[in-house]
Coordinates of C-alpha atoms and ligand atoms in Angstrom, one line a residue:
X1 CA 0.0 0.0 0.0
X2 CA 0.8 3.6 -0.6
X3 CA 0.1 7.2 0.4
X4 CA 0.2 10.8 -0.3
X5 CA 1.7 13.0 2.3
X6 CA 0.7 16.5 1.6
X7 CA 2.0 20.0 3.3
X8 CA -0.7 22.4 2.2
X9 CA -0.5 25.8 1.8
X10 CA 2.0 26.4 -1.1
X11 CA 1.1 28.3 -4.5
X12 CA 1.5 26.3 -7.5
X13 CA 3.2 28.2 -10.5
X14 CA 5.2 26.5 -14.0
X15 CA 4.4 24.3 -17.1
X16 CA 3.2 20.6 -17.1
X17 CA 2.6 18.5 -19.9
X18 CA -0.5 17.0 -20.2
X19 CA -0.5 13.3 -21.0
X20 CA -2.3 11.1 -23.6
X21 CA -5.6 10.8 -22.8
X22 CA -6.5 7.3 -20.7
X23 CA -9.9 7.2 -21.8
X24 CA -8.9 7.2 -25.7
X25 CA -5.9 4.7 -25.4
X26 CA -8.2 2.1 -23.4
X27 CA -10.3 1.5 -26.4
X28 CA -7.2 2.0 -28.8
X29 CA -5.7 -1.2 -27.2
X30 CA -9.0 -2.8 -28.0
X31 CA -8.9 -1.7 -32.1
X32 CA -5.5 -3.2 -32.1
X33 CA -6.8 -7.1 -32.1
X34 CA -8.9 -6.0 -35.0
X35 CA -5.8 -6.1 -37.4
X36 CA -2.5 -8.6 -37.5
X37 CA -0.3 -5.7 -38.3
X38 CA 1.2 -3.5 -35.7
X39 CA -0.4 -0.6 -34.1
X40 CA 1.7 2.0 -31.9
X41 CA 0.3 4.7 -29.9
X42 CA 2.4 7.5 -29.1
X43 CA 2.9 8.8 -25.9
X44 CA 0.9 6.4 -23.4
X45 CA 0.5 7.8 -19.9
X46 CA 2.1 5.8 -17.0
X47 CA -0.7 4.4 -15.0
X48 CA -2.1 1.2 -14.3
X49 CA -5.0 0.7 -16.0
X50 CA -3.3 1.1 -19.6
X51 CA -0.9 -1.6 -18.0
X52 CA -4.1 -4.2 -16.9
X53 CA -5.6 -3.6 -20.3
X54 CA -2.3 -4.8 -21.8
X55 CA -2.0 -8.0 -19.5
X56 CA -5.0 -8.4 -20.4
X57 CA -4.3 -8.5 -24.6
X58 CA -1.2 -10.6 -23.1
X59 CA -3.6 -12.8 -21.8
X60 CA -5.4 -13.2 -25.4
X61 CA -2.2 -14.1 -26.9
X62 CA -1.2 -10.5 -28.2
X63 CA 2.2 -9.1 -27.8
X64 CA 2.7 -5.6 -26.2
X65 CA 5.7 -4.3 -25.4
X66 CA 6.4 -0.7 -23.9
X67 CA 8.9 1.1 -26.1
X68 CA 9.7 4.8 -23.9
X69 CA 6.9 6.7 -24.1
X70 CA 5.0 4.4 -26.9
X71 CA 3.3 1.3 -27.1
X72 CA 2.9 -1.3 -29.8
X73 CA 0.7 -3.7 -29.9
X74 CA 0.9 -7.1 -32.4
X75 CA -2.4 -9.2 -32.6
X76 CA -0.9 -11.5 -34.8
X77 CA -1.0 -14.7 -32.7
X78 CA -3.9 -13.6 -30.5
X79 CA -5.6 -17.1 -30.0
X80 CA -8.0 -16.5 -27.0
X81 CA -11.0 -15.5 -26.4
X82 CA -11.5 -15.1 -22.9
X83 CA -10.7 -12.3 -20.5
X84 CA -9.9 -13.4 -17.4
X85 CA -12.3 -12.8 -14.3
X86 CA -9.2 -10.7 -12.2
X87 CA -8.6 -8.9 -15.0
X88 CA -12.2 -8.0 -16.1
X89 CA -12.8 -7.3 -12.6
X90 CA -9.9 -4.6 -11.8
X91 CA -10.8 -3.3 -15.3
X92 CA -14.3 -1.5 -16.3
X93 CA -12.5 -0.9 -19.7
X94 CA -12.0 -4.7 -20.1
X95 CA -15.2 -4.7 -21.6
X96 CA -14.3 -2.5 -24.7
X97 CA -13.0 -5.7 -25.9
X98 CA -15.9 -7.6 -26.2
X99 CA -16.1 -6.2 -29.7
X100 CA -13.0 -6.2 -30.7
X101 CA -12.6 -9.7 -29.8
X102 CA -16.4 -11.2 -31.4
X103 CA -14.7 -9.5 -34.8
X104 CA -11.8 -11.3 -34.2
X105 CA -12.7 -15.0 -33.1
X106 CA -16.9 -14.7 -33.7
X107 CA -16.8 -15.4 -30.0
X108 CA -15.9 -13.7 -26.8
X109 CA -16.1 -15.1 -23.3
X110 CA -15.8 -12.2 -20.6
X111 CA -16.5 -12.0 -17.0
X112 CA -18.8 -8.9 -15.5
X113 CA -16.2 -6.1 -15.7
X114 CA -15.1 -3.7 -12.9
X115 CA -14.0 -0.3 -12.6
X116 CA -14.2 2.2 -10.3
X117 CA -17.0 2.1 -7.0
X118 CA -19.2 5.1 -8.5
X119 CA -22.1 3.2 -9.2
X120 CA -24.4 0.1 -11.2
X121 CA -22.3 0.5 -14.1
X122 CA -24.3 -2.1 -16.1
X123 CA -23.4 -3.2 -19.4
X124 CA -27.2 -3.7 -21.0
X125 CA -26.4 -1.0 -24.0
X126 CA -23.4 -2.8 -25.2
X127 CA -25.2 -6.0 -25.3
X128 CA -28.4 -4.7 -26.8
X129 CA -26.7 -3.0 -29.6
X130 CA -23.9 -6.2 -30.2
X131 CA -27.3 -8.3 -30.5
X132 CA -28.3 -6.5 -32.9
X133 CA -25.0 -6.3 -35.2
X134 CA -26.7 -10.6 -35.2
X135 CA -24.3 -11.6 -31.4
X136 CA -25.7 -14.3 -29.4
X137 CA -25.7 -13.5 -25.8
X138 CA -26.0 -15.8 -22.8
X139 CA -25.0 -14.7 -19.2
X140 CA -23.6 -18.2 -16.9
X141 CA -21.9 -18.0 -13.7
X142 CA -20.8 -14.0 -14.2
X143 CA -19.7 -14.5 -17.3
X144 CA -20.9 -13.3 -20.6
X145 CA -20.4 -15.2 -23.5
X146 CA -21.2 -14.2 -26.9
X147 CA -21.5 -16.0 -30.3
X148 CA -22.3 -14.8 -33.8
X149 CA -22.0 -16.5 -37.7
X150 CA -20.9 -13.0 -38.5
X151 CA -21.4 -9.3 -37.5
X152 CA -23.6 -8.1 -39.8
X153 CA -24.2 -4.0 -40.1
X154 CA -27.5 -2.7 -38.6
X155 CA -29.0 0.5 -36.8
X156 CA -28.5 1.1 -32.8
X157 CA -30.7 3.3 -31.3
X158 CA -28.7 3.5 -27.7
X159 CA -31.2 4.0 -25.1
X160 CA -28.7 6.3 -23.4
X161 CA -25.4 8.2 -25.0
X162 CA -23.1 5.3 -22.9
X163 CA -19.4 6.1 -23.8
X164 CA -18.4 2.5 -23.6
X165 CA -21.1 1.1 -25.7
X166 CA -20.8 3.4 -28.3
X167 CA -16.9 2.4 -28.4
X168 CA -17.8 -1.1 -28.4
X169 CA -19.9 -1.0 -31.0
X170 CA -17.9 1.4 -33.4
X171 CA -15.0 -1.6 -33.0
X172 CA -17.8 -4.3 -33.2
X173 CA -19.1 -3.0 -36.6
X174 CA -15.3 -1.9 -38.2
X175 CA -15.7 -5.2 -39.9
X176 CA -19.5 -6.1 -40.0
X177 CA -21.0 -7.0 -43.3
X178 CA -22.9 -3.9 -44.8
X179 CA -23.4 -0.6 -43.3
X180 CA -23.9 0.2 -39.1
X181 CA -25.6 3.2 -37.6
X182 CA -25.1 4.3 -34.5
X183 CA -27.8 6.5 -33.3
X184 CA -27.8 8.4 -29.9
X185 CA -24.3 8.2 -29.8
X186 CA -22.0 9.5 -27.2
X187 CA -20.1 12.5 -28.2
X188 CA -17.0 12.5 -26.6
X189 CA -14.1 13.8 -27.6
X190 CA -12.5 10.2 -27.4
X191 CA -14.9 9.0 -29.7
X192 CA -13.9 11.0 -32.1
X193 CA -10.4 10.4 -31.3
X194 CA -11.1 6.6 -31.9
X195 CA -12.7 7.2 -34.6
X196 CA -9.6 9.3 -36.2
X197 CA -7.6 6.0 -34.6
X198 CA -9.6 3.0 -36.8
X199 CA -9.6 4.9 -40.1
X200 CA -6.1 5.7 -39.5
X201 CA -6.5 1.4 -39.6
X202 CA -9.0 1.5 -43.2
X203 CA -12.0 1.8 -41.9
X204 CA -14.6 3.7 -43.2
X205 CA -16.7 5.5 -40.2
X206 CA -18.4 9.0 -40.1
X207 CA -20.0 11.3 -37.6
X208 CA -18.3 10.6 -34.0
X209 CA -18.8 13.7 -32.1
X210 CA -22.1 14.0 -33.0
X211 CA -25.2 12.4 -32.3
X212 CA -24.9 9.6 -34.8
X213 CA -22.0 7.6 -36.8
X214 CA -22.0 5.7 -39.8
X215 CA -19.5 2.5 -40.1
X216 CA -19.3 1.0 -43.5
X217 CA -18.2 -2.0 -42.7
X218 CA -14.0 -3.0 -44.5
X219 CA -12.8 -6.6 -45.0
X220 CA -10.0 -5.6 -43.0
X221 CA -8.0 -3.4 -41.3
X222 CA -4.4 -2.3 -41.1
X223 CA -1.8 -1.5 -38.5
X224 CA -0.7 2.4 -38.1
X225 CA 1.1 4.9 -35.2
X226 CA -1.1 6.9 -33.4
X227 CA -1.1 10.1 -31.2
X228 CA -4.1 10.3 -29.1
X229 CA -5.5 13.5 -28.0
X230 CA -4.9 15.2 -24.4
X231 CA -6.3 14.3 -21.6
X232 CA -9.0 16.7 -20.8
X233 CA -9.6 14.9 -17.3
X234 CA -5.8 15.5 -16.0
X235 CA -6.0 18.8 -17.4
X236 CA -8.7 19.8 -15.5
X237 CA -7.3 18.1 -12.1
X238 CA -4.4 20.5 -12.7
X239 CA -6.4 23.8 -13.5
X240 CA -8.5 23.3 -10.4
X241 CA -6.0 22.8 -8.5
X242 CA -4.1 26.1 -9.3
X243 CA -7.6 27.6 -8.8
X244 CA -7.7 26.4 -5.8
X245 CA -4.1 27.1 -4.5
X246 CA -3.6 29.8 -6.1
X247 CA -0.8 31.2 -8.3
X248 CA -0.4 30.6 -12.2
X249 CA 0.5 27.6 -14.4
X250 CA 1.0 26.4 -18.0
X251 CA -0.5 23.0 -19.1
X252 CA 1.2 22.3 -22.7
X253 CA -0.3 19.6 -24.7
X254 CA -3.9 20.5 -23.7
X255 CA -7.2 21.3 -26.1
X256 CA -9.2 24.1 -24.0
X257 CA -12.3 23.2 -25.9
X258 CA -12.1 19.9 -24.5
X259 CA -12.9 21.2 -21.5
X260 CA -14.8 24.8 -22.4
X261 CA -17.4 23.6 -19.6
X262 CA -14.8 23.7 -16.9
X263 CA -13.3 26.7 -18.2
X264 CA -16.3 28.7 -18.5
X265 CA -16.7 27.5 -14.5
X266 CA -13.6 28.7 -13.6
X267 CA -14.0 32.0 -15.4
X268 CA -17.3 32.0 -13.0
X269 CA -14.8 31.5 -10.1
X270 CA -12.7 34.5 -10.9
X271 CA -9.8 32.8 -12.4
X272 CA -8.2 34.6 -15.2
X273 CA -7.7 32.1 -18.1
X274 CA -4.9 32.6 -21.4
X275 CA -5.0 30.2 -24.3
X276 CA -2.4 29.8 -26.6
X277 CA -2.7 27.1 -29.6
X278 CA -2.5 23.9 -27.7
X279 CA -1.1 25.5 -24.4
X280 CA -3.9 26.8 -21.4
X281 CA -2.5 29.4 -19.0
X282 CA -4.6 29.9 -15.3
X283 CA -3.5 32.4 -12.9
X284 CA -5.3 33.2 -9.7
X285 CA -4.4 35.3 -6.4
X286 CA -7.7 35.4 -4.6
X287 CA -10.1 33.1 -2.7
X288 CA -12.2 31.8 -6.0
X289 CA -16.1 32.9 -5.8
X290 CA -18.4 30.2 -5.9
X291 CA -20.7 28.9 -9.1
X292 CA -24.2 29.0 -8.0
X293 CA -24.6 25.3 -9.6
X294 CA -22.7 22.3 -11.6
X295 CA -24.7 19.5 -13.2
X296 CA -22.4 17.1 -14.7
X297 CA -24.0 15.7 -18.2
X298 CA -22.9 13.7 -21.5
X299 CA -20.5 15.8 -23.6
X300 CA -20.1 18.8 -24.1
X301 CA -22.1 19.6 -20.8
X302 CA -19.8 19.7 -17.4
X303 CA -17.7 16.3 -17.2
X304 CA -18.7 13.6 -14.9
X305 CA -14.9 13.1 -14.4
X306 CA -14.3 16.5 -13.2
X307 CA -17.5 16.7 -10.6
X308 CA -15.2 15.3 -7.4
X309 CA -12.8 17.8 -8.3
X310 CA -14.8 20.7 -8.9
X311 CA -16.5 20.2 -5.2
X312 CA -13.6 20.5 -3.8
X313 CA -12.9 24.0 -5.4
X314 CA -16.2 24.5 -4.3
X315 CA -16.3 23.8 -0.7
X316 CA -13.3 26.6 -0.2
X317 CA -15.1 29.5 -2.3
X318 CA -16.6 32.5 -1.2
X319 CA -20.6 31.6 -1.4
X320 CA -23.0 28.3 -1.4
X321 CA -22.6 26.5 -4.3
X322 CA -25.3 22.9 -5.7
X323 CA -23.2 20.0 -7.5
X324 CA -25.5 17.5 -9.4
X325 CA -24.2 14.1 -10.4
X326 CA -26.4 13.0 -13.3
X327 CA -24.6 9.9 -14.8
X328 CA -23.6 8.1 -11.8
X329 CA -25.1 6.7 -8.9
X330 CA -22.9 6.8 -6.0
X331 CA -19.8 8.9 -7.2
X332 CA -20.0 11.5 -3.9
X333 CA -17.6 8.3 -1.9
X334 CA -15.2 11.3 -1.3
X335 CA -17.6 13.6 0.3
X336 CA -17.2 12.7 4.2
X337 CA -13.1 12.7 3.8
X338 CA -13.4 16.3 2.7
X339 CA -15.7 16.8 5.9
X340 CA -13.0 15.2 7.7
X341 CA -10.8 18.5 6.4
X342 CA -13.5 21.2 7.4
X343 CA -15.9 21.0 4.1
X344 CA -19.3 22.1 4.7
X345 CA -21.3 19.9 2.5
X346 CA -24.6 17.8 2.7
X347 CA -25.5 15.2 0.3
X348 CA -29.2 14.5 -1.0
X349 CA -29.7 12.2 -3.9
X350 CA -27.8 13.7 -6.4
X351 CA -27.2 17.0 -4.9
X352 CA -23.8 18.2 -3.1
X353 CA -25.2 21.3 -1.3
X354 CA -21.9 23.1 -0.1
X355 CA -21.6 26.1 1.7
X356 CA -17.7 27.6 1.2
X357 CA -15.3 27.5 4.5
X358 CA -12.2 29.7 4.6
X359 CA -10.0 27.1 3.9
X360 CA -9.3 23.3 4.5
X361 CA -7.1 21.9 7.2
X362 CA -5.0 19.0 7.0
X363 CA -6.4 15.1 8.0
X364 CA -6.0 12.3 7.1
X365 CA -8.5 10.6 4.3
X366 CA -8.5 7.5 1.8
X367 CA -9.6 7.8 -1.9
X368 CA -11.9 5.5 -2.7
X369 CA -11.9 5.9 -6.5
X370 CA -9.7 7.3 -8.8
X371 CA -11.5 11.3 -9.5
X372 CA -12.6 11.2 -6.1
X373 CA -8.5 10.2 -4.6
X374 CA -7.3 13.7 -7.2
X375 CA -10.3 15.4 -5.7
X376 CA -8.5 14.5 -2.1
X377 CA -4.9 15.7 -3.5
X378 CA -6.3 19.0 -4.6
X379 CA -7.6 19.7 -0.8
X380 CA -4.9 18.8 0.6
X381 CA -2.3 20.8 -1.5
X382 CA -4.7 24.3 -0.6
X383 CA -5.0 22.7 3.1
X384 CA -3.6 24.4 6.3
X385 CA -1.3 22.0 7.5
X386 CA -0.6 18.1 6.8
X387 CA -2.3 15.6 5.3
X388 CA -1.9 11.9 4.1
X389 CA -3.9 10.4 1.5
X390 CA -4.6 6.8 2.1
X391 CA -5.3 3.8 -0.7
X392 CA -3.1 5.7 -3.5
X393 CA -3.6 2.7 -5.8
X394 CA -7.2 4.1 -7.1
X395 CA -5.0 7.8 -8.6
X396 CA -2.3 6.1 -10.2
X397 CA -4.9 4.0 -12.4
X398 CA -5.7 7.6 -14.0
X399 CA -2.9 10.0 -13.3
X400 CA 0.8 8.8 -14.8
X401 CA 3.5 10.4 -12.3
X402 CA 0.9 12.6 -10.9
X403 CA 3.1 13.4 -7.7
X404 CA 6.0 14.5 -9.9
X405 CA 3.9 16.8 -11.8
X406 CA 2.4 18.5 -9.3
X407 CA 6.0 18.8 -7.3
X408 CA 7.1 20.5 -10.3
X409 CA 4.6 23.1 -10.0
X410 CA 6.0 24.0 -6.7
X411 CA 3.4 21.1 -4.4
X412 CA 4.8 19.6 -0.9
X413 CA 3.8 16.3 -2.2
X414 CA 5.5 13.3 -1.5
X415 CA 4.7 8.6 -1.9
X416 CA 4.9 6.9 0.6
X417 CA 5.1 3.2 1.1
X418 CA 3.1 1.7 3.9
Ligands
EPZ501 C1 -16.6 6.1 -19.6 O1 -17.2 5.1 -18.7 C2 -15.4 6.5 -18.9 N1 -14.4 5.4 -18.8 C3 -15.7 7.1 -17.5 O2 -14.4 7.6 -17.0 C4 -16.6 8.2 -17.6 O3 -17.0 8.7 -16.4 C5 -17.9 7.8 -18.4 O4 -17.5 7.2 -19.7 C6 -18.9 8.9 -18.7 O5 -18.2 9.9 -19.4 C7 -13.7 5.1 -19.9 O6 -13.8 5.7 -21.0 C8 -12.7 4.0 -19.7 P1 -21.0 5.3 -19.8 P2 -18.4 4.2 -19.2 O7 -21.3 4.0 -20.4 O8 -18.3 3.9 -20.7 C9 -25.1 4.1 -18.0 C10 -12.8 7.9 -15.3 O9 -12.8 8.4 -14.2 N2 -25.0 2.8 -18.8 O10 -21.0 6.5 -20.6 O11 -18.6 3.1 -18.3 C11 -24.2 4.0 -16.8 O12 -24.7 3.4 -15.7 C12 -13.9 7.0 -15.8 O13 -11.9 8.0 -16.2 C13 -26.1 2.0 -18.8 O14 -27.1 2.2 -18.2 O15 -19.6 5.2 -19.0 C14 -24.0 5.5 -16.5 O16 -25.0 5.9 -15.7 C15 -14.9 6.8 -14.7 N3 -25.9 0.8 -19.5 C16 -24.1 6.2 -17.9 O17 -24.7 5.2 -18.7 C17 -24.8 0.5 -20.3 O18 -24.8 -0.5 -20.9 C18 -22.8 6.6 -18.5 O19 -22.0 5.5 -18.6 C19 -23.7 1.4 -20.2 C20 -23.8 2.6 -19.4

């Protein structure tokens, strides 16, 4: 086990680089089994969920290896259809692969996946719409198992804009017979980047970003390198953390209108905000103001991934401020550790009511998910005083040498092994 100890109380100011985003090269590693050439993707952040999903590929019979900063990935002798309970468990993205791997072997055998404690998290979308690209599902003994003749193309109306279900159908359909639309389609960013990602491979797909994308399904597909877009998430970890610390820093390698929600909230805060082609400048010398209200929604509204965080800024502002958490169930786990540093906040349902307190003081807390653990680290680094950040392993499966980063920008923040 590991743990944060913090020293609050110091400004942050300097440059970071932002890394690739986690969320795009999860289902990257997945469109790799759909071709036997190589793919490498360029830059891949250090963290241990990109290091499951490739044990997990291992586990299939791919071969990753980790070349500096890049990965390649060679499907070639993939021979296995099965992902492994522990794996699938530790790993929500593990089930990405389902359609990569029913392209690949017209079967797939995977166990319930995992992730992060934030809620139900079902999987009824990507089954629904993998059914009807013509899969046979059964569920036995926590497994799923699927079957199919071949994918053929057809329409998906997706009850709900699920990220993961509309990735696993884009890499489902790649190769289907005929033509696949996907209708209600999440809009994220990533999407689009995996999009960019499998025609880079020969396929032929249209409209991710927007509501609905068109796959004309290819007889196959081809290796290529890959540079996936920033991550918006880390980005905004650091910018609300300089809000909330005060001082000024430079994130290079970052796409503002990723994350135009969060800036526009930060604006709202009172934090002055220069962007520069791909770098986003944040300076800030004064206790933020609170925003009346943040509802987090599918993109482009306010990120789901950024609503821990953005509490946290909130509960030091000047003013009463309503967070609303509209996608998950249960993602407020973090809520009584920041009581446990002097927040003020109530939770009903959805709603975070939070009235703003002068400042935090240092205690000791334990993440309990990976946004919720950064949401901790922020407090404490604009805390009075020491803190110690239990269960570390939950940040490091989204934030690649997180502590390093934020040391550069001038935090007290050191790992410690337990
Ligand atoms: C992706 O998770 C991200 N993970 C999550 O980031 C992110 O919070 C989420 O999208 C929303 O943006 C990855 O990309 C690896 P969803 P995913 O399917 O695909 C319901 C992080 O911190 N739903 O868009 O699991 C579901 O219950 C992680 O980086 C169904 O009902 O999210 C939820 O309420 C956490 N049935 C809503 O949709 C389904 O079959 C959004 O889920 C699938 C989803």
């Amino acid at each position: 086990m590991e743990k944060y100890i913090i020293n609050g109380g110091n400004k942050l100011y300097g440059s970071v680089e932002v890394q690739s985003a986690k969320n795009s090269v999860l289902p990257m590693l997945a469109a790799s089994v759909l071709t036997d050439d190589k793919v490498k993707i360029l830059k891949v952040p250090n963290i241990t969920d990109l290091k499951n999903m490739a044990k997990i590929l291992s586990k299939l019979g791919c071969k990753v290896v980790f070349e500096g900063e890049n990965l390649i990935i060679d499907s070639s002798s993939a021979d296995c259809f099965e992902i492994p309970r522990e794996l699938a468990h530790e790993l929500r993205s593990s089930v990405f692969l389902l359609g990569s791997v029913i392209s690949r072997f017209h079967t797939a055998k995977i166990a319930y996946p995992g992730g992060c404690d934030i809620g139900l998290r079902p999987v009824d979308l990507h089954l629904a719409g993998l059914k009807r690209l013509g899969v046979e599902i059964e569920e036995e003994n926590g497994y799923i198992i699927c079957k199919c003749e071949k994918l053929i193309g057809n329409e998906i109306m997706l009850d709900c804009p699920s990220v993961g279900a509309t990735e696993n159908l884009m890499l489902a359909a790649a190769k289907a017979e005929g033509t696949t639309v996907i209708k209600n389609a999440a809009r994220e960013p990533e999407i689009e980047d995996l999009q960019r990602l499998l025609n880079c491979m020969g396929a032929k797909m249209r409209g991710a970003g927007t509501g609905t994308i068109i796959i004309e399904g290819v007889k196959s597909l081809h290796g290529c390198e890959f540079l996936p877009i920033p991550d918006r998430i880390e980005a905004g970890t650091f910018l609300i953390a300089a809000a909330m610390c005060g001082g000024e820093i430079e994130l290079k390698h970052a796409c503002a209108e990723n994350i135009s929600s969060l800036l526009h909230k930060l604006r709202e805060n009172g934090c002055k905000i220069h962007l520069n082609n791909d770098k986003i400048i944040l300076e800030n010398h004064r206790r933020p103001t609170s925003v009346k209200s943040v509802e987090t929604q599918p993109y482009p509204g306010f990120p789901t991934d950024l609503q821990a965080q953005i509490t946290a800024l909130c509960c030091i502002c000047h003013g009463q401020s309503i967070i609303t958490e509209n996608l998950f169930e249960t993602r407020f786990k973090y809520v009584p550790e920041l009581r446990k540093m002097g927040a003020d906040i109530t939770v009903i349902d959805r709603n975070a009511f939070v009235r703003g307190v002068e400042k935090f003081y240092g205690a000791t807390v334990v993440a309990h998910d990976l946004r919720g653990g950064a949401a901790l680290v922020c407090a404490g680094l604009a805390a009075e005083g020491r803190s110690e950040v239990l269960d570390i392993s939950h940040i490091d499966r989204g934030y690649g040498s997180f502590e390093y980063k934020l040391r550069s920008l001038g935090g007290d923040i050191v790992r410690v092994s337990i």
